[in-house]
Tab-separated table of C-alpha atoms in Angstrom:
chain	number	residue	atom	x	y	z
A	8	MET	CA	2.001	-113.996	70.437
A	9	ILE	CA	0.002	-115.688	67.549
A	10	PRO	CA	0.472	-113.381	64.388
A	11	GLN	CA	-2.756	-111.276	63.580
A	12	SER	CA	-3.457	-110.450	59.693
A	13	PRO	CA	-6.523	-109.491	57.777
A	14	LEU	CA	-5.413	-112.508	55.334
A	15	LEU	CA	-5.372	-116.146	55.651
A	16	ASN	CA	-3.476	-119.131	54.009
A	17	VAL	CA	-5.954	-121.930	53.160
A	18	ILE	CA	-3.716	-124.749	52.452
A	19	ASP	CA	-4.559	-128.410	51.074
A	20	VAL	CA	-0.928	-130.788	50.895
A	21	GLU	CA	-1.094	-134.074	48.446
A	22	ALA	CA	1.440	-136.319	49.056
A	23	THR	CA	2.554	-139.411	47.320
A	24	CYS	CA	0.729	-142.678	48.430
A	25	TRP	CA	-0.403	-146.345	47.680
A	26	ASP	CA	-3.318	-148.593	47.751
A	27	GLY	CA	-1.509	-150.474	50.743
A	28	GLN	CA	2.011	-149.743	52.268
A	29	PRO	CA	4.538	-147.645	50.858
A	30	PRO	CA	7.229	-150.057	48.976
A	31	PRO	CA	10.386	-151.081	50.988
A	32	GLY	CA	12.121	-147.646	51.642
A	33	SER	CA	9.685	-144.799	50.287
A	34	VAL	CA	7.815	-142.308	52.598
A	35	HIS	CA	4.991	-139.735	51.933
A	36	GLU	CA	6.191	-137.133	50.832
A	37	ILE	CA	4.492	-133.600	49.841
A	38	ILE	CA	4.204	-133.454	46.171
A	39	GLU	CA	1.444	-130.341	45.722
A	40	ILE	CA	0.900	-127.494	47.976
A	41	SER	CA	-2.103	-125.564	47.319
A	42	LEU	CA	-3.226	-122.665	48.966
A	43	THR	CA	-6.299	-120.071	48.540
A	44	VAL	CA	-5.820	-116.666	49.867
A	45	VAL	CA	-8.917	-115.302	52.248
A	46	ASP	CA	-8.996	-111.836	53.137
A	47	VAL	CA	-11.049	-112.763	56.539
A	48	SER	CA	-12.522	-108.875	56.955
A	49	ALA	CA	-13.709	-108.632	53.379
A	50	ARG	CA	-15.076	-111.866	53.419
A	51	ARG	CA	-13.378	-113.230	50.080
A	52	ARG	CA	-11.154	-114.807	48.290
A	53	VAL	CA	-8.656	-113.012	46.762
A	54	SER	CA	-6.413	-115.391	44.741
A	55	ARG	CA	-5.485	-119.366	44.483
A	56	HIS	CA	-2.119	-120.771	44.017
A	57	ARG	CA	-0.340	-124.055	43.519
A	58	VAL	CA	3.434	-125.585	44.483
A	59	LEU	CA	4.482	-128.377	42.759
A	60	VAL	CA	7.100	-130.110	44.539
A	61	ARG	CA	9.554	-133.018	43.588
A	62	PRO	CA	10.208	-135.879	45.989
A	63	ALA	CA	13.179	-137.219	46.878
A	64	ARG	CA	12.096	-140.699	48.810
A	65	SER	CA	9.402	-141.745	46.726
A	66	ALA	CA	7.503	-141.894	43.718
A	67	VAL	CA	3.800	-141.153	42.328
A	68	SER	CA	2.130	-144.436	42.121
A	69	ASP	CA	-0.363	-145.377	39.566
A	70	PHE	CA	-2.506	-144.819	42.975
A	71	CYS	CA	-2.081	-141.673	43.598
A	72	THR	CA	-2.293	-140.470	40.143
A	73	ARG	CA	-5.779	-141.735	40.240
A	74	LEU	CA	-6.598	-139.799	43.300
A	75	THR	CA	-4.818	-136.651	42.559
A	76	GLY	CA	-4.533	-136.117	38.778
A	77	LEU	CA	-1.040	-135.647	39.056
A	78	THR	CA	1.902	-137.674	37.522
A	79	GLN	CA	5.731	-138.365	38.525
A	80	ALA	CA	6.020	-136.258	35.397
A	81	GLU	CA	4.610	-133.900	36.237
A	82	VAL	CA	6.247	-133.518	39.929
A	83	GLU	CA	9.458	-134.258	38.763
A	84	ARG	CA	8.940	-130.293	37.270
A	85	GLY	CA	8.665	-129.341	40.481
A	86	VAL	CA	10.859	-127.586	43.391
A	87	THR	CA	12.615	-129.383	45.988
A	88	PHE	CA	9.915	-129.460	49.557
A	89	ALA	CA	13.232	-126.955	50.776
A	90	GLU	CA	12.597	-124.460	48.673
A	91	ALA	CA	8.598	-125.008	48.853
A	92	CYS	CA	8.948	-123.963	52.341
A	93	ARG	CA	10.810	-120.918	51.413
A	94	THR	CA	8.240	-120.122	48.981
A	95	LEU	CA	5.377	-120.210	51.467
A	96	VAL	CA	7.535	-117.820	53.204
A	97	CYS	CA	8.577	-115.418	51.249
A	98	ALA	CA	6.164	-115.096	48.333
A	99	TYR	CA	2.215	-116.162	51.175
A	100	GLU	CA	4.064	-115.043	54.798
A	101	ALA	CA	3.628	-118.408	56.272
A	102	GLY	CA	4.068	-117.436	59.493
A	103	GLU	CA	3.213	-113.983	59.517
A	104	ARG	CA	-0.609	-115.175	58.616
A	105	PRO	CA	-2.597	-117.467	60.315
A	106	TRP	CA	-3.151	-120.595	58.017
A	107	THR	CA	-5.825	-123.432	57.974
A	108	SER	CA	-6.577	-127.268	56.855
A	109	TRP	CA	-9.044	-129.551	56.171
A	110	GLY	CA	-8.290	-131.559	59.325
A	111	GLU	CA	-4.860	-131.842	60.840
A	112	TYR	CA	-3.234	-134.192	58.251
A	113	ASP	CA	-1.479	-131.377	56.435
A	114	ARG	CA	0.022	-130.120	59.325
A	115	ARG	CA	1.375	-133.346	60.570
A	116	GLN	CA	2.659	-134.261	57.331
A	117	PHE	CA	4.660	-130.717	57.603
A	118	THR	CA	6.447	-131.431	61.038
A	119	ARG	CA	7.176	-134.702	59.941
A	120	GLN	CA	8.311	-133.738	56.321
A	121	CYS	CA	10.391	-130.565	58.109
A	122	GLN	CA	11.931	-132.720	60.799
A	123	ALA	CA	13.389	-135.536	58.429
A	124	ASP	CA	14.485	-133.437	56.050
A	125	GLY	CA	15.955	-130.968	58.433
A	126	VAL	CA	14.147	-128.151	56.793
A	127	ALA	CA	13.259	-125.194	58.722
A	128	CYS	CA	9.028	-124.629	59.352
A	129	PRO	CA	7.944	-122.080	57.240
A	130	PHE	CA	4.704	-121.797	59.605
A	131	GLY	CA	7.250	-121.649	62.406
A	132	TYR	CA	7.463	-123.758	65.875
A	133	PRO	CA	5.356	-125.238	67.105
A	134	ALA	CA	3.346	-125.345	63.547
A	135	GLN	CA	0.314	-125.488	65.386
A	136	ARG	CA	0.820	-121.957	66.924
A	137	THR	CA	-0.450	-120.254	64.023
A	138	HIS	CA	-3.154	-123.543	63.031
A	139	THR	CA	-6.585	-124.138	62.502
A	140	ASP	CA	-8.923	-126.905	61.977
A	141	ALA	CA	-11.307	-126.016	59.886
A	142	LYS	CA	-12.487	-129.301	60.115
A	143	ALA	CA	-12.704	-129.426	63.906
A	144	VAL	CA	-14.925	-125.647	64.139
A	145	PHE	CA	-17.047	-126.727	60.888
A	146	SER	CA	-18.509	-129.869	63.303
A	147	ALA	CA	-18.144	-127.494	66.337
A	148	ALA	CA	-21.008	-125.314	64.735
A	149	HIS	CA	-22.947	-127.725	62.933
A	150	GLY	CA	-23.063	-130.266	66.189
A	151	LEU	CA	-21.732	-132.881	63.866
A	152	ARG	CA	-20.609	-135.962	66.338
A	153	ARG	CA	-18.368	-137.026	63.513
A	154	LYS	CA	-15.724	-134.739	61.444
A	155	PRO	CA	-17.459	-134.989	58.109
A	156	GLY	CA	-15.057	-134.815	54.829
A	157	MET	CA	-14.247	-131.201	53.166
A	158	ASP	CA	-16.854	-133.186	50.278
A	159	GLN	CA	-19.572	-133.694	52.489
A	160	ALA	CA	-19.002	-130.847	54.698
A	161	LEU	CA	-19.937	-128.604	51.348
A	162	ARG	CA	-22.784	-130.960	50.612
A	163	ILE	CA	-23.981	-130.592	54.146
A	164	ALA	CA	-23.368	-126.063	53.728
A	165	GLY	CA	-25.484	-126.680	50.954
A	166	LEU	CA	-22.203	-125.270	49.261
A	167	PRO	CA	-21.206	-126.362	45.620
A	168	LEU	CA	-18.113	-128.667	44.797
A	169	GLU	CA	-15.901	-126.384	42.551
A	170	GLY	CA	-13.337	-128.593	40.686
A	171	ARG	CA	-12.513	-131.722	42.270
A	172	HIS	CA	-11.724	-133.413	45.078
A	173	HIS	CA	-8.291	-134.519	45.652
A	174	ARG	CA	-7.172	-132.029	43.152
A	175	GLY	CA	-5.327	-130.120	45.516
A	176	GLU	CA	-5.919	-126.531	44.433
A	177	ASP	CA	-9.361	-126.994	43.633
A	178	ASP	CA	-9.358	-128.663	47.908
A	179	ALA	CA	-8.450	-125.408	49.042
A	180	TRP	CA	-10.758	-123.239	47.021
A	181	ASN	CA	-13.336	-125.687	48.626
A	182	ILE	CA	-12.042	-124.907	51.846
A	183	ALA	CA	-11.945	-121.465	51.601
A	184	ALA	CA	-15.554	-121.968	50.758
A	185	LEU	CA	-16.300	-123.472	54.057
A	186	VAL	CA	-14.394	-121.103	56.108
A	187	LEU	CA	-16.019	-118.014	54.281
A	188	ASP	CA	-19.440	-119.961	55.069
A	189	LEU	CA	-18.413	-120.585	58.663
A	190	LEU	CA	-17.356	-116.145	59.197
A	191	GLY	CA	-20.669	-115.721	57.730
A	192	ARG	CA	-21.861	-117.669	60.680
A	193	GLY	CA	-19.936	-116.414	63.117
A	194	ALA	CA	-18.296	-119.412	63.902
A	195	TRP	CA	-15.496	-118.813	63.137
A	196	PRO	CA	-12.520	-118.475	66.186
A	197	ALA	CA	-11.559	-115.009	66.641
A	198	ALA	CA	-8.011	-113.543	64.812
A	199	GLY	CA	-5.332	-114.440	68.134
A	200	SER	CA	-6.907	-117.489	68.775
A	201	THR	CA	-6.403	-121.450	66.896
A	202	ALA	CA	-8.749	-124.100	66.722
A	203	GLN	CA	-7.190	-127.453	67.021
A	204	GLY	CA	-8.847	-130.708	67.109
A	205	ASP	CA	-8.098	-134.639	67.310
A	206	GLN	CA	-4.469	-133.822	68.479
A	207	GLY	CA	-2.439	-136.765	69.651
A	208	ARG	CA	-4.093	-138.798	67.528
A	209	SER	CA	-2.181	-140.885	64.758
A	210	PRO	CA	-1.783	-139.464	62.073
A	211	ARG	CA	-3.955	-140.587	58.537
A	212	PRO	CA	-4.748	-138.990	55.145
A	213	ARG	CA	-6.893	-136.513	54.495
A	214	MET	CA	-10.214	-137.325	53.377
C-alpha cells in the first residue's frame, strides 16, 4: 500500500559526471542529495535540506564543478552513500512519505547505486512505489508533447528561477514550486497514486 502523508519530499540529486565517457574504472555516483519538504495540505514549501555524499569510485571532474558548483574537496567532507540513505529514512521519513523528482533520472540513479553498493533503498522496493515523476505530470497538465527541462517548465508556468540551475538545493526548491503550481491547477495526482513517465527507457541525466 502506498504511504499517505501530508508531507511530500521533493528530491534532486547531483552525480559525478564528465564531458564525455567516464574515465576507466569510474562510475556515476551521487554526490549531493537535496530535498525540499512540501506540505501538500497547506500548499507551501516547509523546509530545504542538503546532504553531501562522498564518492567511492569516482571523482568530481572540472566539468562537473562547472555544472554543479561542487568540488572534490567539498564532497570529500560528505558522508558515505549508505549514511546518506539512512539520513533520508531517519530524518525525512523516506519510504513513509511520498516523493517526487523532475523526471526519472533521480529514482533510477538511486536504484542503480543501491544495487551496486548493496545498500537498502531508502524509498523501499520498488522505489517507484512512492514516486511521482513531476516532469510527466507537468507535461500532461500543459498538453506538451515533449517534456521540458525544469528551467523551461518554470518559464511556461510563469514562475521565477530561484537560485542557480543544477545547484541541487535550488533545483529541489524550484521543483517544489512547480509541484505547488500543479496542485493549484488541480493537476497533481491524488494521495495514494503515482505518476510515472518514460519507464523502460535508458537512463539519462536530468536537464
